[in-house]
Amino acid sequence: MGTTRGTAADEPIDPAWKGVRRSFTGYLSVECGLAPATLTAYGRDLRELLIDLTAAGVTEPGGITPGHLTSHVARLSKTDGLSGSTVARHL
């Protein structure tokens, strides 16, 4: 099973991502009409990605490269031990 890193108080996500994160989760809720449990799961997935991007020094969507995403997926499957279907949901 995967691990959850950090808490809301010590969340290691660059503050620049907070607006992007809020906009995306709002879009999922309003435009896509996703169920609360699905929003929670996607929110966790996004949080994990943003932690990895912050650790890599990326502070805006335009700075994301395929290599960042590859590293994120590799961490999810190797370090966190997530199944292929769970890793796919992260994408």
mmCIF file of C-alpha atoms in Angstrom:
data_model
loop_
_atom_site.group_PDB
_atom_site.id
_atom_site.type_symbol
_atom_site.label_atom_id
_atom_site.label_comp_id
_atom_site.label_asym_id
_atom_site.label_seq_id
_atom_site.Cartn_x
_atom_site.Cartn_y
_atom_site.Cartn_z
ATOM 1 C CA MET A 1 0.000 0.000 0.000
ATOM 2 C CA GLY A 2 1.221 3.526 -0.760
ATOM 3 C CA THR A 3 2.283 6.065 1.793
ATOM 4 C CA THR A 4 0.948 9.531 2.350
ATOM 5 C CA ARG A 5 3.658 12.101 2.867
ATOM 6 C CA GLY A 6 3.294 15.158 5.081
ATOM 7 C CA THR A 7 0.248 16.802 6.616
ATOM 8 C CA ALA A 8 -1.674 19.954 5.797
ATOM 9 C CA ALA A 9 0.523 21.875 8.261
ATOM 10 C CA ASP A 10 3.860 20.711 6.847
ATOM 11 C CA GLU A 11 2.837 20.017 3.268
ATOM 12 C CA PRO A 12 5.998 20.199 1.124
ATOM 13 C CA ILE A 13 4.237 21.738 -1.876
ATOM 14 C CA ASP A 14 5.423 25.032 -3.327
ATOM 15 C CA PRO A 15 2.821 27.743 -2.577
ATOM 16 C CA ALA A 16 2.707 28.532 -6.305
ATOM 17 C CA TRP A 17 0.823 25.247 -6.838
ATOM 18 C CA LYS A 18 -2.013 26.034 -4.405
ATOM 19 C CA GLY A 19 -4.084 28.052 -6.896
ATOM 20 C CA VAL A 20 -3.551 25.476 -9.635
ATOM 21 C CA ARG A 21 -4.571 22.712 -7.253
ATOM 22 C CA ARG A 22 -7.697 24.589 -6.117
ATOM 23 C CA SER A 23 -8.722 25.370 -9.719
ATOM 24 C CA PHE A 24 -8.279 21.776 -10.853
ATOM 25 C CA THR A 25 -10.222 20.245 -7.969
ATOM 26 C CA GLY A 26 -12.947 22.860 -8.468
ATOM 27 C CA TYR A 27 -13.140 21.917 -12.143
ATOM 28 C CA LEU A 28 -13.437 18.234 -11.270
ATOM 29 C CA SER A 29 -16.225 18.977 -8.824
ATOM 30 C CA VAL A 30 -18.276 21.479 -10.810
ATOM 31 C CA GLU A 31 -17.648 20.639 -14.456
ATOM 32 C CA CYS A 32 -17.140 16.888 -14.177
ATOM 33 C CA GLY A 33 -19.572 16.299 -11.311
ATOM 34 C CA LEU A 34 -17.334 13.723 -9.652
ATOM 35 C CA ALA A 35 -18.453 12.063 -6.441
ATOM 36 C CA PRO A 36 -16.887 13.248 -3.172
ATOM 37 C CA ALA A 37 -14.918 10.015 -2.699
ATOM 38 C CA THR A 38 -13.503 10.320 -6.228
ATOM 39 C CA LEU A 39 -12.548 13.947 -5.604
ATOM 40 C CA THR A 40 -10.755 12.903 -2.416
ATOM 41 C CA ALA A 41 -8.806 10.180 -4.248
ATOM 42 C CA TYR A 42 -7.869 12.500 -7.120
ATOM 43 C CA GLY A 43 -6.895 15.185 -4.610
ATOM 44 C CA ARG A 44 -4.497 12.732 -2.927
ATOM 45 C CA ASP A 45 -3.064 11.751 -6.301
ATOM 46 C CA LEU A 46 -2.542 15.391 -7.279
ATOM 47 C CA ARG A 47 -0.947 16.143 -3.912
ATOM 48 C CA GLU A 48 1.603 13.359 -4.436
ATOM 49 C CA LEU A 49 2.456 14.699 -7.899
ATOM 50 C CA LEU A 50 2.834 18.249 -6.605
ATOM 51 C CA ILE A 51 5.139 17.067 -3.820
ATOM 52 C CA ASP A 52 7.369 15.383 -6.406
ATOM 53 C CA LEU A 53 7.281 18.424 -8.714
ATOM 54 C CA THR A 54 8.142 20.748 -5.838
ATOM 55 C CA ALA A 55 11.051 18.496 -4.864
ATOM 56 C CA ALA A 56 12.262 18.747 -8.480
ATOM 57 C CA GLY A 57 12.047 22.561 -8.376
ATOM 58 C CA VAL A 58 9.046 22.835 -10.700
ATOM 59 C CA THR A 59 6.685 25.666 -9.719
ATOM 60 C CA GLU A 60 4.335 25.961 -12.713
ATOM 61 C CA PRO A 61 2.583 23.613 -15.139
ATOM 62 C CA GLY A 62 4.696 24.839 -18.069
ATOM 63 C CA GLY A 63 7.799 23.545 -16.302
ATOM 64 C CA ILE A 64 6.623 19.937 -16.217
ATOM 65 C CA THR A 65 8.542 17.631 -18.551
ATOM 66 C CA PRO A 66 7.932 14.009 -19.526
ATOM 67 C CA GLY A 67 10.921 13.162 -17.326
ATOM 68 C CA HIS A 68 9.161 14.594 -14.259
ATOM 69 C CA LEU A 69 6.121 12.432 -14.927
ATOM 70 C CA THR A 70 8.266 9.361 -15.569
ATOM 71 C CA SER A 71 10.069 9.881 -12.261
ATOM 72 C CA HIS A 72 6.757 10.322 -10.454
ATOM 73 C CA VAL A 73 5.301 7.117 -11.918
ATOM 74 C CA ALA A 74 8.503 5.217 -11.112
ATOM 75 C CA ARG A 75 8.329 6.372 -7.488
ATOM 76 C CA LEU A 76 4.704 5.362 -7.187
ATOM 77 C CA SER A 77 5.315 1.850 -8.453
ATOM 78 C CA LYS A 78 8.759 1.150 -6.991
ATOM 79 C CA THR A 79 8.999 3.150 -3.766
ATOM 80 C CA ASP A 80 5.330 3.222 -2.781
ATOM 81 C CA GLY A 81 4.564 -0.226 -4.220
ATOM 82 C CA LEU A 82 1.310 0.816 -5.872
ATOM 83 C CA SER A 83 -0.403 -1.472 -8.356
ATOM 84 C CA GLY A 84 -0.473 -0.695 -12.074
ATOM 85 C CA SER A 85 -4.139 0.325 -11.984
ATOM 86 C CA THR A 86 -3.545 2.709 -9.073
ATOM 87 C CA VAL A 87 -0.529 4.244 -10.814
ATOM 88 C CA ALA A 88 -2.646 4.668 -13.965
ATOM 89 C CA ARG A 89 -5.268 6.593 -11.965
ATOM 90 C CA HIS A 90 -2.537 9.031 -10.936
ATOM 91 C CA LEU A 91 -2.063 9.933 -14.578
#
